[in-house]
PDB file of N, CA, C and O in Angstrom:
ATOM      1  N   MET A   1      -8.971 -13.740  22.488  1.00 47.00           N
ATOM      2  CA  MET A   1      -8.218 -12.854  21.628  1.00 47.00           C
ATOM      3  C   MET A   1      -9.133 -12.069  20.723  1.00 47.00           C
ATOM      4  O   MET A   1     -10.047 -12.615  20.109  1.00 47.00           O
ATOM      5  N   ALA A   2      -8.869 -10.793  20.624  1.00 55.00           N
ATOM      6  CA  ALA A   2      -9.648  -9.965  19.704  1.00 55.00           C
ATOM      7  C   ALA A   2      -9.094 -10.096  18.304  1.00 55.00           C
ATOM      8  O   ALA A   2      -7.916 -10.215  18.099  1.00 55.00           O
ATOM      9  N   LYS A   3     -10.017 -10.084  17.357  1.00 76.00           N
ATOM     10  CA  LYS A   3      -9.599 -10.202  15.957  1.00 76.00           C
ATOM     11  C   LYS A   3      -9.150  -8.804  15.478  1.00 76.00           C
ATOM     12  O   LYS A   3      -9.847  -7.811  15.668  1.00 76.00           O
ATOM     13  N   ASP A   4      -7.974  -8.761  14.848  1.00 86.00           N
ATOM     14  CA  ASP A   4      -7.442  -7.526  14.326  1.00 86.00           C
ATOM     15  C   ASP A   4      -8.185  -7.091  13.068  1.00 86.00           C
ATOM     16  O   ASP A   4      -8.501  -7.922  12.233  1.00 86.00           O
ATOM     17  N   LYS A   5      -8.433  -5.799  12.957  1.00 93.00           N
ATOM     18  CA  LYS A   5      -9.073  -5.251  11.763  1.00 93.00           C
ATOM     19  C   LYS A   5      -8.057  -5.274  10.621  1.00 93.00           C
ATOM     20  O   LYS A   5      -6.873  -5.019  10.856  1.00 93.00           O
ATOM     21  N   THR A   6      -8.512  -5.568   9.457  1.00 95.00           N
ATOM     22  CA  THR A   6      -7.628  -5.603   8.287  1.00 95.00           C
ATOM     23  C   THR A   6      -8.170  -4.730   7.176  1.00 95.00           C
ATOM     24  O   THR A   6      -9.363  -4.435   7.152  1.00 95.00           O
ATOM     25  N   ILE A   7      -7.285  -4.318   6.297  1.00 96.00           N
ATOM     26  CA  ILE A   7      -7.657  -3.551   5.124  1.00 96.00           C
ATOM     27  C   ILE A   7      -6.996  -4.206   3.918  1.00 96.00           C
ATOM     28  O   ILE A   7      -5.939  -4.818   4.027  1.00 96.00           O
ATOM     29  N   VAL A   8      -7.640  -4.083   2.773  1.00 97.00           N
ATOM     30  CA  VAL A   8      -7.084  -4.605   1.522  1.00 97.00           C
ATOM     31  C   VAL A   8      -6.613  -3.408   0.682  1.00 97.00           C
ATOM     32  O   VAL A   8      -7.368  -2.488   0.448  1.00 97.00           O
ATOM     33  N   VAL A   9      -5.325  -3.473   0.312  1.00 98.00           N
ATOM     34  CA  VAL A   9      -4.697  -2.380  -0.414  1.00 98.00           C
ATOM     35  C   VAL A   9      -4.318  -2.906  -1.798  1.00 98.00           C
ATOM     36  O   VAL A   9      -3.778  -4.006  -1.930  1.00 98.00           O
ATOM     37  N   GLN A  10      -4.587  -2.112  -2.844  1.00 98.00           N
ATOM     38  CA  GLN A  10      -4.222  -2.474  -4.196  1.00 98.00           C
ATOM     39  C   GLN A  10      -3.318  -1.444  -4.798  1.00 98.00           C
ATOM     40  O   GLN A  10      -3.539  -0.225  -4.627  1.00 98.00           O
ATOM     41  N   GLN A  11      -2.314  -1.896  -5.520  1.00 98.00           N
ATOM     42  CA  GLN A  11      -1.395  -0.969  -6.206  1.00 98.00           C
ATOM     43  C   GLN A  11      -2.039  -0.579  -7.529  1.00 98.00           C
ATOM     44  O   GLN A  11      -2.402  -1.419  -8.328  1.00 98.00           O
ATOM     45  N   VAL A  12      -2.186   0.733  -7.746  1.00 97.00           N
ATOM     46  CA  VAL A  12      -2.806   1.224  -8.976  1.00 97.00           C
ATOM     47  C   VAL A  12      -1.857   2.095  -9.815  1.00 97.00           C
ATOM     48  O   VAL A  12      -2.199   2.453 -10.935  1.00 97.00           O
ATOM     49  N   GLY A  13      -0.690   2.434  -9.272  1.00 96.00           N
ATOM     50  CA  GLY A  13       0.245   3.260 -10.006  1.00 96.00           C
ATOM     51  C   GLY A  13       1.607   2.567 -10.103  1.00 96.00           C
ATOM     52  O   GLY A  13       1.947   1.735  -9.276  1.00 96.00           O
ATOM     53  N   SER A  14       2.371   2.957 -11.094  1.00 96.00           N
ATOM     54  CA  SER A  14       3.679   2.373 -11.305  1.00 96.00           C
ATOM     55  C   SER A  14       4.746   3.147 -10.529  1.00 96.00           C
ATOM     56  O   SER A  14       4.735   4.372 -10.481  1.00 96.00           O
ATOM     57  N   PRO A  15       5.728   2.409  -9.939  1.00 95.00           N
ATOM     58  CA  PRO A  15       6.817   3.101  -9.255  1.00 95.00           C
ATOM     59  C   PRO A  15       7.934   3.594 -10.168  1.00 95.00           C
ATOM     60  O   PRO A  15       8.884   4.177  -9.702  1.00 95.00           O
ATOM     61  N   ILE A  16       7.734   3.435 -11.480  1.00 95.00           N
ATOM     62  CA  ILE A  16       8.758   3.920 -12.428  1.00 95.00           C
ATOM     63  C   ILE A  16       8.818   5.432 -12.346  1.00 95.00           C
ATOM     64  O   ILE A  16       7.808   6.125 -12.344  1.00 95.00           O
ATOM     65  N   ARG A  17      10.027   5.957 -12.313  1.00 95.00           N
ATOM     66  CA  ARG A  17      10.279   7.417 -12.237  1.00 95.00           C
ATOM     67  C   ARG A  17       9.718   8.062 -10.952  1.00 95.00           C
ATOM     68  O   ARG A  17       9.346   9.220 -10.954  1.00 95.00           O
ATOM     69  N   ARG A  18       9.680   7.277  -9.870  1.00 95.00           N
ATOM     70  CA  ARG A  18       9.272   7.804  -8.587  1.00 95.00           C
ATOM     71  C   ARG A  18      10.497   7.844  -7.686  1.00 95.00           C
ATOM     72  O   ARG A  18      11.503   7.187  -7.938  1.00 95.00           O
ATOM     73  N   GLU A  19      10.381   8.596  -6.604  1.00 96.00           N
ATOM     74  CA  GLU A  19      11.488   8.712  -5.644  1.00 96.00           C
ATOM     75  C   GLU A  19      11.738   7.360  -4.984  1.00 96.00           C
ATOM     76  O   GLU A  19      10.834   6.525  -4.876  1.00 96.00           O
ATOM     77  N   LYS A  20      12.950   7.138  -4.547  1.00 97.00           N
ATOM     78  CA  LYS A  20      13.305   5.859  -3.911  1.00 97.00           C
ATOM     79  C   LYS A  20      12.464   5.603  -2.665  1.00 97.00           C
ATOM     80  O   LYS A  20      12.117   4.461  -2.388  1.00 97.00           O
ATOM     81  N   SER A  21      12.155   6.665  -1.926  1.00 97.00           N
ATOM     82  CA  SER A  21      11.337   6.479  -0.726  1.00 97.00           C
ATOM     83  C   SER A  21       9.944   5.983  -1.046  1.00 97.00           C
ATOM     84  O   SER A  21       9.364   5.186  -0.280  1.00 97.00           O
ATOM     85  N   GLN A  22       9.377   6.387  -2.170  1.00 97.00           N
ATOM     86  CA  GLN A  22       8.060   5.915  -2.569  1.00 97.00           C
ATOM     87  C   GLN A  22       8.125   4.472  -2.996  1.00 97.00           C
ATOM     88  O   GLN A  22       7.222   3.681  -2.661  1.00 97.00           O
ATOM     89  N   ARG A  23       9.174   4.091  -3.696  1.00 97.00           N
ATOM     90  CA  ARG A  23       9.351   2.683  -4.061  1.00 97.00           C
ATOM     91  C   ARG A  23       9.514   1.814  -2.820  1.00 97.00           C
ATOM     92  O   ARG A  23       8.934   0.717  -2.722  1.00 97.00           O
ATOM     93  N   ALA A  24      10.289   2.296  -1.877  1.00 97.00           N
ATOM     94  CA  ALA A  24      10.522   1.565  -0.625  1.00 97.00           C
ATOM     95  C   ALA A  24       9.225   1.422   0.171  1.00 97.00           C
ATOM     96  O   ALA A  24       9.020   0.381   0.802  1.00 97.00           O
ATOM     97  N   THR A  25       8.376   2.414   0.120  1.00 97.00           N
ATOM     98  CA  THR A  25       7.104   2.333   0.831  1.00 97.00           C
ATOM     99  C   THR A  25       6.206   1.284   0.192  1.00 97.00           C
ATOM    100  O   THR A  25       5.558   0.514   0.911  1.00 97.00           O
ATOM    101  N   LEU A  26       6.199   1.195  -1.121  1.00 97.00           N
ATOM    102  CA  LEU A  26       5.436   0.155  -1.810  1.00 97.00           C
ATOM    103  C   LEU A  26       5.916  -1.226  -1.392  1.00 97.00           C
ATOM    104  O   LEU A  26       5.129  -2.128  -1.093  1.00 97.00           O
ATOM    105  N   ILE A  27       7.220  -1.390  -1.385  1.00 97.00           N
ATOM    106  CA  ILE A  27       7.780  -2.686  -0.999  1.00 97.00           C
ATOM    107  C   ILE A  27       7.462  -3.007   0.453  1.00 97.00           C
ATOM    108  O   ILE A  27       7.158  -4.137   0.825  1.00 97.00           O
ATOM    109  N   GLY A  28       7.481  -1.982   1.309  1.00 97.00           N
ATOM    110  CA  GLY A  28       7.128  -2.164   2.705  1.00 97.00           C
ATOM    111  C   GLY A  28       5.706  -2.611   2.893  1.00 97.00           C
ATOM    112  O   GLY A  28       5.386  -3.342   3.847  1.00 97.00           O
ATOM    113  N   LEU A  29       4.838  -2.176   1.998  1.00 97.00           N
ATOM    114  CA  LEU A  29       3.445  -2.633   2.058  1.00 97.00           C
ATOM    115  C   LEU A  29       3.263  -4.020   1.370  1.00 97.00           C
ATOM    116  O   LEU A  29       2.171  -4.574   1.418  1.00 97.00           O
ATOM    117  N   GLY A  30       4.312  -4.536   0.764  1.00 96.00           N
ATOM    118  CA  GLY A  30       4.256  -5.838   0.121  1.00 96.00           C
ATOM    119  C   GLY A  30       3.728  -5.777  -1.292  1.00 96.00           C
ATOM    120  O   GLY A  30       3.253  -6.776  -1.839  1.00 96.00           O
ATOM    121  N   LEU A  31       3.810  -4.597  -1.903  1.00 97.00           N
ATOM    122  CA  LEU A  31       3.335  -4.397  -3.277  1.00 97.00           C
ATOM    123  C   LEU A  31       4.511  -4.137  -4.175  1.00 97.00           C
ATOM    124  O   LEU A  31       5.432  -3.375  -3.835  1.00 97.00           O
ATOM    125  N   ASN A  32       4.506  -4.729  -5.376  1.00 93.00           N
ATOM    126  CA  ASN A  32       5.597  -4.437  -6.314  1.00 93.00           C
ATOM    127  C   ASN A  32       5.158  -4.626  -7.795  1.00 93.00           C
ATOM    128  O   ASN A  32       5.932  -4.380  -8.658  1.00 93.00           O
ATOM    129  N   LYS A  33       3.911  -5.014  -8.007  1.00 95.00           N
ATOM    130  CA  LYS A  33       3.411  -5.168  -9.361  1.00 95.00           C
ATOM    131  C   LYS A  33       2.051  -4.530  -9.461  1.00 95.00           C
ATOM    132  O   LYS A  33       1.287  -4.487  -8.496  1.00 95.00           O
ATOM    133  N   MET A  34       1.738  -4.036 -10.642  1.00 96.00           N
ATOM    134  CA  MET A  34       0.445  -3.358 -10.856  1.00 96.00           C
ATOM    135  C   MET A  34      -0.723  -4.286 -10.527  1.00 96.00           C
ATOM    136  O   MET A  34      -0.666  -5.504 -10.802  1.00 96.00           O
ATOM    137  N   ASN A  35      -1.752  -3.714  -9.879  1.00 97.00           N
ATOM    138  CA  ASN A  35      -2.990  -4.390  -9.511  1.00 97.00           C
ATOM    139  C   ASN A  35      -2.827  -5.506  -8.482  1.00 97.00           C
ATOM    140  O   ASN A  35      -3.775  -6.228  -8.242  1.00 97.00           O
ATOM    141  N   LYS A  36      -1.663  -5.616  -7.875  1.00 97.00           N
ATOM    142  CA  LYS A  36      -1.483  -6.580  -6.834  1.00 97.00           C
ATOM    143  C   LYS A  36      -2.176  -6.109  -5.566  1.00 97.00           C
ATOM    144  O   LYS A  36      -2.212  -4.934  -5.266  1.00 97.00           O
ATOM    145  N   GLN A  37      -2.818  -7.059  -4.831  1.00 97.00           N
ATOM    146  CA  GLN A  37      -3.529  -6.706  -3.623  1.00 97.00           C
ATOM    147  C   GLN A  37      -2.911  -7.415  -2.427  1.00 97.00           C
ATOM    148  O   GLN A  37      -2.404  -8.521  -2.552  1.00 97.00           O
ATOM    149  N   ARG A  38      -2.944  -6.709  -1.297  1.00 97.00           N
ATOM    150  CA  ARG A  38      -2.455  -7.274  -0.035  1.00 97.00           C
ATOM    151  C   ARG A  38      -3.459  -6.991   1.074  1.00 97.00           C
ATOM    152  O   ARG A  38      -4.030  -5.914   1.110  1.00 97.00           O
ATOM    153  N   GLU A  39      -3.668  -7.943   1.947  1.00 97.00           N
ATOM    154  CA  GLU A  39      -4.487  -7.728   3.137  1.00 97.00           C
ATOM    155  C   GLU A  39      -3.525  -7.418   4.294  1.00 97.00           C
ATOM    156  O   GLU A  39      -2.666  -8.251   4.624  1.00 97.00           O
ATOM    157  N   LEU A  40      -3.686  -6.260   4.887  1.00 97.00           N
ATOM    158  CA  LEU A  40      -2.786  -5.804   5.916  1.00 97.00           C
ATOM    159  C   LEU A  40      -3.568  -5.470   7.187  1.00 97.00           C
ATOM    160  O   LEU A  40      -4.724  -5.075   7.144  1.00 97.00           O
ATOM    161  N   VAL A  41      -2.885  -5.589   8.349  1.00 96.00           N
ATOM    162  CA  VAL A  41      -3.523  -5.194   9.599  1.00 96.00           C
ATOM    163  C   VAL A  41      -3.644  -3.674   9.620  1.00 96.00           C
ATOM    164  O   VAL A  41      -2.735  -2.950   9.258  1.00 96.00           O
ATOM    165  N   ASP A  42      -4.813  -3.219  10.056  1.00 96.00           N
ATOM    166  CA  ASP A  42      -5.107  -1.781  10.057  1.00 96.00           C
ATOM    167  C   ASP A  42      -4.475  -1.123  11.297  1.00 96.00           C
ATOM    168  O   ASP A  42      -5.040  -1.128  12.364  1.00 96.00           O
ATOM    169  N   THR A  43      -3.251  -0.589  11.098  1.00 96.00           N
ATOM    170  CA  THR A  43      -2.539   0.110  12.171  1.00 96.00           C
ATOM    171  C   THR A  43      -2.210   1.509  11.721  1.00 96.00           C
ATOM    172  O   THR A  43      -2.250   1.812  10.505  1.00 96.00           O
ATOM    173  N   PRO A  44      -1.889   2.393  12.673  1.00 96.00           N
ATOM    174  CA  PRO A  44      -1.523   3.750  12.257  1.00 96.00           C
ATOM    175  C   PRO A  44      -0.287   3.802  11.362  1.00 96.00           C
ATOM    176  O   PRO A  44      -0.168   4.637  10.468  1.00 96.00           O
ATOM    177  N   GLU A  45       0.627   2.833  11.521  1.00 97.00           N
ATOM    178  CA  GLU A  45       1.815   2.785  10.688  1.00 97.00           C
ATOM    179  C   GLU A  45       1.467   2.478   9.238  1.00 97.00           C
ATOM    180  O   GLU A  45       1.978   3.104   8.311  1.00 97.00           O
ATOM    181  N   VAL A  46       0.578   1.517   9.031  1.00 97.00           N
ATOM    182  CA  VAL A  46       0.145   1.137   7.681  1.00 97.00           C
ATOM    183  C   VAL A  46      -0.624   2.254   7.061  1.00 97.00           C
ATOM    184  O   VAL A  46      -0.443   2.615   5.885  1.00 97.00           O
ATOM    185  N   ARG A  47      -1.515   2.924   7.837  1.00 97.00           N
ATOM    186  CA  ARG A  47      -2.265   4.032   7.317  1.00 97.00           C
ATOM    187  C   ARG A  47      -1.359   5.177   6.919  1.00 97.00           C
ATOM    188  O   ARG A  47      -1.610   5.840   5.889  1.00 97.00           O
ATOM    189  N   GLY A  48      -0.304   5.411   7.659  1.00 97.00           N
ATOM    190  CA  GLY A  48       0.667   6.455   7.329  1.00 97.00           C
ATOM    191  C   GLY A  48       1.374   6.158   6.026  1.00 97.00           C
ATOM    192  O   GLY A  48       1.630   7.059   5.202  1.00 97.00           O
ATOM    193  N   MET A  49       1.725   4.890   5.801  1.00 98.00           N
ATOM    194  CA  MET A  49       2.372   4.484   4.572  1.00 98.00           C
ATOM    195  C   MET A  49       1.429   4.689   3.378  1.00 98.00           C
ATOM    196  O   MET A  49       1.827   5.129   2.304  1.00 98.00           O
ATOM    197  N   ILE A  50       0.144   4.359   3.562  1.00 97.00           N
ATOM    198  CA  ILE A  50      -0.843   4.535   2.503  1.00 97.00           C
ATOM    199  C   ILE A  50      -1.005   6.037   2.209  1.00 97.00           C
ATOM    200  O   ILE A  50      -1.102   6.435   1.031  1.00 97.00           O
ATOM    201  N   ASN A  51      -1.055   6.850   3.241  1.00 97.00           N
ATOM    202  CA  ASN A  51      -1.206   8.305   3.062  1.00 97.00           C
ATOM    203  C   ASN A  51      -0.005   8.943   2.402  1.00 97.00           C
ATOM    204  O   ASN A  51      -0.112  10.010   1.793  1.00 97.00           O
ATOM    205  N   LYS A  52       1.144   8.286   2.500  1.00 97.00           N
ATOM    206  CA  LYS A  52       2.389   8.808   1.887  1.00 97.00           C
ATOM    207  C   LYS A  52       2.360   8.652   0.355  1.00 97.00           C
ATOM    208  O   LYS A  52       2.969   9.449  -0.360  1.00 97.00           O
ATOM    209  N   ILE A  53       1.678   7.621  -0.121  1.00 97.00           N
ATOM    210  CA  ILE A  53       1.658   7.344  -1.581  1.00 97.00           C
ATOM    211  C   ILE A  53       0.249   7.125  -2.071  1.00 97.00           C
ATOM    212  O   ILE A  53      -0.056   6.085  -2.689  1.00 97.00           O
ATOM    213  N   PRO A  54      -0.694   8.058  -1.835  1.00 97.00           N
ATOM    214  CA  PRO A  54      -2.083   7.830  -2.252  1.00 97.00           C
ATOM    215  C   PRO A  54      -2.251   7.775  -3.775  1.00 97.00           C
ATOM    216  O   PRO A  54      -3.240   7.224  -4.259  1.00 97.00           O
ATOM    217  N   HIS A  55      -1.293   8.306  -4.535  1.00 97.00           N
ATOM    218  CA  HIS A  55      -1.346   8.280  -5.986  1.00 97.00           C
ATOM    219  C   HIS A  55      -0.918   6.925  -6.577  1.00 97.00           C
ATOM    220  O   HIS A  55      -1.071   6.676  -7.750  1.00 97.00           O
ATOM    221  N   LEU A  56      -0.381   6.024  -5.707  1.00 97.00           N
ATOM    222  CA  LEU A  56       0.092   4.709  -6.173  1.00 97.00           C
ATOM    223  C   LEU A  56      -0.765   3.558  -5.644  1.00 97.00           C
ATOM    224  O   LEU A  56      -0.692   2.467  -6.193  1.00 97.00           O
ATOM    225  N   VAL A  57      -1.526   3.761  -4.566  1.00 98.00           N
ATOM    226  CA  VAL A  57      -2.298   2.709  -3.968  1.00 98.00           C
ATOM    227  C   VAL A  57      -3.740   3.127  -3.730  1.00 98.00           C
ATOM    228  O   VAL A  57      -4.054   4.319  -3.703  1.00 98.00           O
ATOM    229  N   ARG A  58      -4.594   2.128  -3.550  1.00 97.00           N
ATOM    230  CA  ARG A  58      -6.017   2.379  -3.286  1.00 97.00           C
ATOM    231  C   ARG A  58      -6.464   1.364  -2.246  1.00 97.00           C
ATOM    232  O   ARG A  58      -6.088   0.175  -2.303  1.00 97.00           O
ATOM    233  N   VAL A  59      -7.251   1.797  -1.299  1.00 97.00           N
ATOM    234  CA  VAL A  59      -7.841   0.914  -0.303  1.00 97.00           C
ATOM    235  C   VAL A  59      -9.089   0.311  -0.910  1.00 97.00           C
ATOM    236  O   VAL A  59     -10.034   1.036  -1.242  1.00 97.00           O
ATOM    237  N   VAL A  60      -9.073  -1.020  -1.099  1.00 95.00           N
ATOM    238  CA  VAL A  60     -10.173  -1.698  -1.742  1.00 95.00           C
ATOM    239  C   VAL A  60     -11.258  -2.086  -0.746  1.00 95.00           C
ATOM    240  O   VAL A  60     -12.445  -1.919  -1.002  1.00 95.00           O
ATOM    241  N   GLY A  61     -10.853  -2.611   0.394  1.00 89.00           N
ATOM    242  CA  GLY A  61     -11.814  -3.054   1.407  1.00 89.00           C
ATOM    243  C   GLY A  61     -11.274  -2.835   2.787  1.00 89.00           C
ATOM    244  O   GLY A  61     -10.076  -2.832   3.028  1.00 89.00           O
ATOM    245  N   GLU A  62     -12.221  -2.642   3.712  1.00 84.00           N
ATOM    246  CA  GLU A  62     -11.836  -2.485   5.122  1.00 84.00           C
ATOM    247  C   GLU A  62     -12.499  -3.513   5.954  1.00 84.00           C
ATOM    248  O   GLU A  62     -13.502  -4.030   5.631  1.00 84.00           O
TER     249      GLU A  62
END
């Protein structure tokens, strides 16, 4: 089995006063509190979610 590449994503912005779709994207990434980090599999779907809200998240490690 090949090992899947992962990325670490950190929430750096607050979802307060943001559109519902942006809040839903944060929840979809598993983030809901400031400075929380998640390790996610590096897929085009995850990258698209990150690109949708670059002002709220930051890629910490790849």
